[in-house]
PDB file of C-alpha atoms in Angstrom:
ATOM      1  CA  UNK A 248     -92.366  44.824  -7.264  1.00 50.00           C
ATOM      2  CA  UNK A 249     -90.299  47.128  -5.881  1.00 57.00           C
ATOM      3  CA  UNK A 250     -86.706  45.934  -5.561  1.00 54.00           C
ATOM      4  CA  UNK A 251     -85.019  43.241  -5.845  1.00 59.00           C
ATOM      5  CA  UNK A 252     -84.005  41.279  -3.835  1.00 60.00           C
ATOM      6  CA  UNK A 253     -80.391  41.325  -2.461  1.00 64.00           C
ATOM      7  CA  UNK A 254     -78.597  38.033  -1.286  1.00 68.00           C
ATOM      8  CA  UNK A 255     -75.088  37.899  -0.043  1.00 70.00           C
ATOM      9  CA  UNK A 256     -73.134  34.951  -1.779  1.00 70.00           C
ATOM     10  CA  UNK A 257     -70.903  33.576   0.188  1.00 78.00           C
ATOM     11  CA  UNK A 258     -68.951  30.406  -0.744  1.00 81.00           C
ATOM     12  CA  UNK A 259     -65.393  28.515  -0.242  1.00 80.00           C
ATOM     13  CA  UNK A 260     -63.615  26.074  -2.043  1.00 84.00           C
ATOM     14  CA  UNK A 261     -61.460  24.138  -0.172  1.00 84.00           C
ATOM     15  CA  UNK A 262     -58.664  21.599  -1.250  1.00 86.00           C
ATOM     16  CA  UNK A 263     -56.994  18.910   1.587  1.00 88.00           C
ATOM     17  CA  UNK A 264     -53.476  17.521   0.692  1.00 89.00           C
ATOM     18  CA  UNK A 265     -51.036  15.273   2.067  1.00 91.00           C
ATOM     19  CA  UNK A 266     -47.873  16.900   2.997  1.00 92.00           C
ATOM     20  CA  UNK A 267     -46.868  14.053   5.246  1.00 93.00           C
ATOM     21  CA  UNK A 268     -44.235  12.219   2.333  1.00 94.00           C
ATOM     22  CA  UNK A 269     -43.035  15.594   0.544  1.00 93.00           C
ATOM     23  CA  UNK A 270     -42.381  16.052   4.756  1.00 94.00           C
ATOM     24  CA  UNK A 271     -40.507  13.314   5.138  1.00 94.00           C
ATOM     25  CA  UNK A 272     -38.480  13.976   2.293  1.00 94.00           C
ATOM     26  CA  UNK A 273     -37.274  17.687   2.837  1.00 94.00           C
ATOM     27  CA  UNK A 274     -36.050  15.660   6.490  1.00 94.00           C
ATOM     28  CA  UNK A 275     -34.014  13.880   4.650  1.00 95.00           C
ATOM     29  CA  UNK A 276     -32.940  15.923   2.461  1.00 94.00           C
ATOM     30  CA  UNK A 277     -32.025  17.816   4.892  1.00 95.00           C
ATOM     31  CA  UNK A 278     -30.585  15.244   7.265  1.00 93.00           C
ATOM     32  CA  UNK A 279     -27.696  14.239   3.867  1.00 93.00           C
ATOM     33  CA  UNK A 280     -27.167  17.489   3.713  1.00 93.00           C
ATOM     34  CA  UNK A 281     -26.192  18.214   7.573  1.00 93.00           C
ATOM     35  CA  UNK A 282     -24.663  14.249   7.108  1.00 91.00           C
ATOM     36  CA  UNK A 283     -22.690  15.560   3.986  1.00 92.00           C
ATOM     37  CA  UNK A 284     -21.279  18.962   5.425  1.00 93.00           C
ATOM     38  CA  UNK A 285     -20.144  16.735   8.510  1.00 90.00           C
ATOM     39  CA  UNK A 286     -17.914  14.437   6.431  1.00 86.00           C
ATOM     40  CA  UNK A 287     -17.150  17.085   4.211  1.00 89.00           C
ATOM     41  CA  UNK A 288     -15.706  18.829   7.313  1.00 89.00           C
ATOM     42  CA  UNK A 289     -13.904  15.300   8.409  1.00 85.00           C
ATOM     43  CA  UNK A 290     -12.146  14.743   5.807  1.00 83.00           C
ATOM     44  CA  UNK A 291     -10.852  17.584   5.993  1.00 87.00           C
ATOM     45  CA  UNK A 292      -9.503  17.487   9.285  1.00 86.00           C
ATOM     46  CA  UNK A 293      -8.378  14.388   8.143  1.00 78.00           C
ATOM     47  CA  UNK A 294      -6.574  15.452   5.188  1.00 80.00           C
ATOM     48  CA  UNK A 295      -5.024  18.738   6.839  1.00 83.00           C
ATOM     49  CA  UNK A 296      -3.696  15.600   9.835  1.00 81.00           C
ATOM     50  CA  UNK A 297      -2.784  13.081   7.285  1.00 78.00           C
ATOM     51  CA  UNK A 298      -0.284  16.194   6.287  1.00 81.00           C
ATOM     52  CA  UNK A 299       0.970  17.243   9.095  1.00 81.00           C
ATOM     53  CA  UNK A 300       2.094  13.630   9.756  1.00 79.00           C
ATOM     54  CA  UNK A 301       3.805  13.412   6.613  1.00 82.00           C
ATOM     55  CA  UNK A 302       5.758  16.381   7.204  1.00 84.00           C
ATOM     56  CA  UNK A 303       7.758  15.366  10.248  1.00 80.00           C
ATOM     57  CA  UNK A 304       9.409  12.037   8.279  1.00 82.00           C
ATOM     58  CA  UNK A 305       9.976  13.761   5.228  1.00 86.00           C
ATOM     59  CA  UNK A 306      11.939  16.293   7.282  1.00 86.00           C
ATOM     60  CA  UNK A 307      13.748  13.394   9.541  1.00 84.00           C
ATOM     61  CA  UNK A 308      14.093  11.768   5.429  1.00 87.00           C
ATOM     62  CA  UNK A 309      15.321  15.089   4.398  1.00 88.00           C
ATOM     63  CA  UNK A 310      18.122  15.350   6.487  1.00 89.00           C
ATOM     64  CA  UNK A 311      19.106  12.404   7.226  1.00 87.00           C
ATOM     65  CA  UNK A 312      20.827  12.529   3.487  1.00 89.00           C
ATOM     66  CA  UNK A 313      21.356  15.751   3.603  1.00 90.00           C
ATOM     67  CA  UNK A 314      23.886  14.612   6.172  1.00 89.00           C
ATOM     68  CA  UNK A 315      24.712  11.720   4.034  1.00 88.00           C
ATOM     69  CA  UNK A 316      25.550  13.775   0.895  1.00 87.00           C
ATOM     70  CA  UNK A 317      27.715  16.076   2.791  1.00 88.00           C
ATOM     71  CA  UNK A 318      28.989  14.760   5.566  1.00 87.00           C
ATOM     72  CA  UNK A 319      30.056  10.645   3.824  1.00 84.00           C
ATOM     73  CA  UNK A 320      33.440  11.050   3.947  1.00 87.00           C
ATOM     74  CA  UNK A 321      33.873  12.139   7.723  1.00 90.00           C
ATOM     75  CA  UNK A 322      31.680  10.170   9.390  1.00 90.00           C
ATOM     76  CA  UNK A 323      32.876   6.931  10.770  1.00 92.00           C
ATOM     77  CA  UNK A 324      30.321   3.604   9.947  1.00 89.00           C
ATOM     78  CA  UNK A 325      27.980   3.745  12.977  1.00 91.00           C
ATOM     79  CA  UNK A 326      27.203   7.499  11.664  1.00 90.00           C
ATOM     80  CA  UNK A 327      26.433   6.152   8.654  1.00 87.00           C
ATOM     81  CA  UNK A 328      24.641   3.121   9.904  1.00 87.00           C
ATOM     82  CA  UNK A 329      22.939   5.636  12.033  1.00 87.00           C
ATOM     83  CA  UNK A 330      20.927   7.702   8.698  1.00 87.00           C
ATOM     84  CA  UNK A 331      19.799   5.239   7.372  1.00 87.00           C
ATOM     85  CA  UNK A 332      18.201   3.728  11.061  1.00 86.00           C
ATOM     86  CA  UNK A 333      17.126   7.335  10.222  1.00 85.00           C
ATOM     87  CA  UNK A 334      16.042   7.340   6.957  1.00 88.00           C
ATOM     88  CA  UNK A 335      14.906   3.421   7.695  1.00 85.00           C
ATOM     89  CA  UNK A 336      12.382   4.415  10.313  1.00 82.00           C
ATOM     90  CA  UNK A 337      11.030   7.315   8.088  1.00 83.00           C
ATOM     91  CA  UNK A 338      10.061   5.555   5.499  1.00 85.00           C
ATOM     92  CA  UNK A 339       8.029   2.888   7.695  1.00 79.00           C
ATOM     93  CA  UNK A 340       6.677   6.092   9.329  1.00 78.00           C
ATOM     94  CA  UNK A 341       5.215   6.413   5.034  1.00 84.00           C
ATOM     95  CA  UNK A 342       4.370   4.058   4.398  1.00 82.00           C
ATOM     96  CA  UNK A 343       2.736   3.127   7.541  1.00 77.00           C
ATOM     97  CA  UNK A 344       0.754   6.641   7.486  1.00 77.00           C
ATOM     98  CA  UNK A 345       0.417   5.281   3.047  1.00 81.00           C
ATOM     99  CA  UNK A 346      -1.893   2.174   5.423  1.00 77.00           C
ATOM    100  CA  UNK A 347      -3.935   4.377   7.329  1.00 74.00           C
ATOM    101  CA  UNK A 348      -4.554   6.464   4.431  1.00 76.00           C
ATOM    102  CA  UNK A 349      -5.388   3.581   2.084  1.00 77.00           C
ATOM    103  CA  UNK A 350      -7.542   2.014   5.162  1.00 73.00           C
ATOM    104  CA  UNK A 351      -9.989   5.328   5.747  1.00 71.00           C
ATOM    105  CA  UNK A 352     -10.575   5.183   2.023  1.00 71.00           C
ATOM    106  CA  UNK A 353     -11.598   1.744   2.152  1.00 70.00           C
ATOM    107  CA  UNK A 354     -13.620   1.725   4.790  1.00 68.00           C
ATOM    108  CA  UNK A 355     -15.653   5.456   4.239  1.00 67.00           C
ATOM    109  CA  UNK A 356     -16.227   3.739   0.065  1.00 67.00           C
ATOM    110  CA  UNK A 357     -16.994   0.724   2.181  1.00 68.00           C
ATOM    111  CA  UNK A 358     -19.867   1.877   4.418  1.00 67.00           C
ATOM    112  CA  UNK A 359     -17.761  -0.122   6.798  1.00 68.00           C
ATOM    113  CA  UNK A 360     -18.993  -1.132   9.698  1.00 73.00           C
ATOM    114  CA  UNK A 361     -17.459  -2.315  12.587  1.00 76.00           C
ATOM    115  CA  UNK A 362     -17.628  -5.265  14.394  1.00 81.00           C
ATOM    116  CA  UNK A 363     -16.223  -5.133  18.277  1.00 87.00           C
ATOM    117  CA  UNK A 364     -16.173  -8.296  19.760  1.00 92.00           C
ATOM    118  CA  UNK A 365     -15.407  -8.986  23.007  1.00 94.00           C
ATOM    119  CA  UNK A 366     -11.472  -9.693  22.810  1.00 90.00           C
ATOM    120  CA  UNK A 367      -8.922 -10.407  26.226  1.00 91.00           C
ATOM    121  CA  UNK A 368      -6.639  -7.228  25.448  1.00 89.00           C
ATOM    122  CA  UNK A 369      -3.416  -8.757  27.085  1.00 89.00           C
ATOM    123  CA  UNK A 370      -3.580 -10.947  23.827  1.00 89.00           C
ATOM    124  CA  UNK A 371      -4.679  -8.846  21.266  1.00 90.00           C
ATOM    125  CA  UNK A 372      -2.036  -7.093  22.264  1.00 89.00           C
ATOM    126  CA  UNK A 373       1.130  -9.487  22.773  1.00 86.00           C
ATOM    127  CA  UNK A 374       0.156 -10.798  19.157  1.00 86.00           C
ATOM    128  CA  UNK A 375      -0.421  -7.446  17.806  1.00 84.00           C
ATOM    129  CA  UNK A 376       3.433  -6.275  19.440  1.00 82.00           C
ATOM    130  CA  UNK A 377       5.279 -10.120  18.281  1.00 80.00           C
ATOM    131  CA  UNK A 378       4.451  -8.713  14.616  1.00 78.00           C
ATOM    132  CA  UNK A 379       5.417  -6.061  15.116  1.00 76.00           C
ATOM    133  CA  UNK A 380       9.385  -6.876  16.153  1.00 73.00           C
ATOM    134  CA  UNK A 381       8.895  -9.481  13.788  1.00 68.00           C
ATOM    135  CA  UNK A 382       8.443  -7.095  10.650  1.00 65.00           C
ATOM    136  CA  UNK A 383      10.619  -4.010  11.935  1.00 64.00           C
ATOM    137  CA  UNK A 384      13.417  -6.539  12.839  1.00 57.00           C
ATOM    138  CA  UNK A 385      15.661  -4.789  14.522  1.00 60.00           C
ATOM    139  CA  UNK A 386      15.389  -1.711  13.459  1.00 60.00           C
ATOM    140  CA  UNK A 387      12.883  -1.053  16.755  1.00 64.00           C
ATOM    141  CA  UNK A 388      14.173  -2.238  20.254  1.00 71.00           C
ATOM    142  CA  UNK A 389      10.468  -2.494  22.513  1.00 70.00           C
ATOM    143  CA  UNK A 390       9.238  -4.457  25.012  1.00 76.00           C
ATOM    144  CA  UNK A 391       6.177  -5.149  26.248  1.00 79.00           C
ATOM    145  CA  UNK A 392       4.317  -5.840  29.689  1.00 84.00           C
ATOM    146  CA  UNK A 393       1.000  -5.873  30.061  1.00 84.00           C
ATOM    147  CA  UNK A 394      -0.461  -5.974  32.928  1.00 86.00           C
ATOM    148  CA  UNK A 395      -2.199  -9.772  34.266  1.00 79.00           C
ATOM    149  CA  UNK A 396      -5.378  -8.296  35.078  1.00 84.00           C
ATOM    150  CA  UNK A 397      -6.416  -5.715  31.403  1.00 84.00           C
ATOM    151  CA  UNK A 398      -8.764  -8.837  30.787  1.00 88.00           C
ATOM    152  CA  UNK A 399     -11.705  -7.914  28.694  1.00 91.00           C
ATOM    153  CA  UNK A 400     -13.438  -5.078  26.230  1.00 91.00           C
ATOM    154  CA  UNK A 401     -15.431  -5.167  23.480  1.00 93.00           C
ATOM    155  CA  UNK A 402     -13.494  -3.289  20.212  1.00 91.00           C
ATOM    156  CA  UNK A 403     -13.283  -4.023  16.842  1.00 87.00           C
ATOM    157  CA  UNK A 404     -10.192  -6.210  16.500  1.00 86.00           C
ATOM    158  CA  UNK A 405      -9.237  -4.591  12.766  1.00 80.00           C
ATOM    159  CA  UNK A 406      -9.890  -0.960  14.303  1.00 82.00           C
ATOM    160  CA  UNK A 407      -7.843  -1.280  17.322  1.00 86.00           C
ATOM    161  CA  UNK A 408      -4.955  -3.260  15.651  1.00 84.00           C
ATOM    162  CA  UNK A 409      -4.597   0.084  12.861  1.00 79.00           C
ATOM    163  CA  UNK A 410      -3.953   2.726  16.765  1.00 82.00           C
ATOM    164  CA  UNK A 411      -1.533   0.090  18.119  1.00 83.00           C
ATOM    165  CA  UNK A 412       0.553  -0.763  14.531  1.00 77.00           C
ATOM    166  CA  UNK A 413       0.444   3.282  14.414  1.00 72.00           C
ATOM    167  CA  UNK A 414       1.107   3.634  18.178  1.00 77.00           C
ATOM    168  CA  UNK A 415       3.882   1.931  18.473  1.00 73.00           C
ATOM    169  CA  UNK A 416       5.356   2.827  14.641  1.00 67.00           C
ATOM    170  CA  UNK A 417       6.005   6.757  15.930  1.00 62.00           C
TER     171      UNK A 417
END
């Protein structure tokens, strides 16, 4: 025999790995990251808004106190009462702002889920307005007129109440 038989051998070794779970975990991680970024942006906007909203009543408090400090001997009793009412108004605005921030924080930490129900708007608005009148006992004079055809809406009463109280306070 004269030569060696040269045969070409080819071989292939393969492995099949199911990466479905890994891909699902990556997708969940990516979604969690996007939600965290969105939550951080929302919190930044909230803090910016809160800081802006605090400036107005604080400026009012400061200017009213400056007027009382610098001119109290020249102010008549009506002018002093007017400044005192401005101070009360600003203090109430600050209280409502703090309550709003605390409510937001509580909703966020407890994983708040709104519970919308069908509500008669006129009845709910009238009740909130009556409570506001009692709470501000003469510091504000407002009247409410509710159209009889305002009807019903599906809403979360606690959130609606917070919004309306903030509107009334401002």
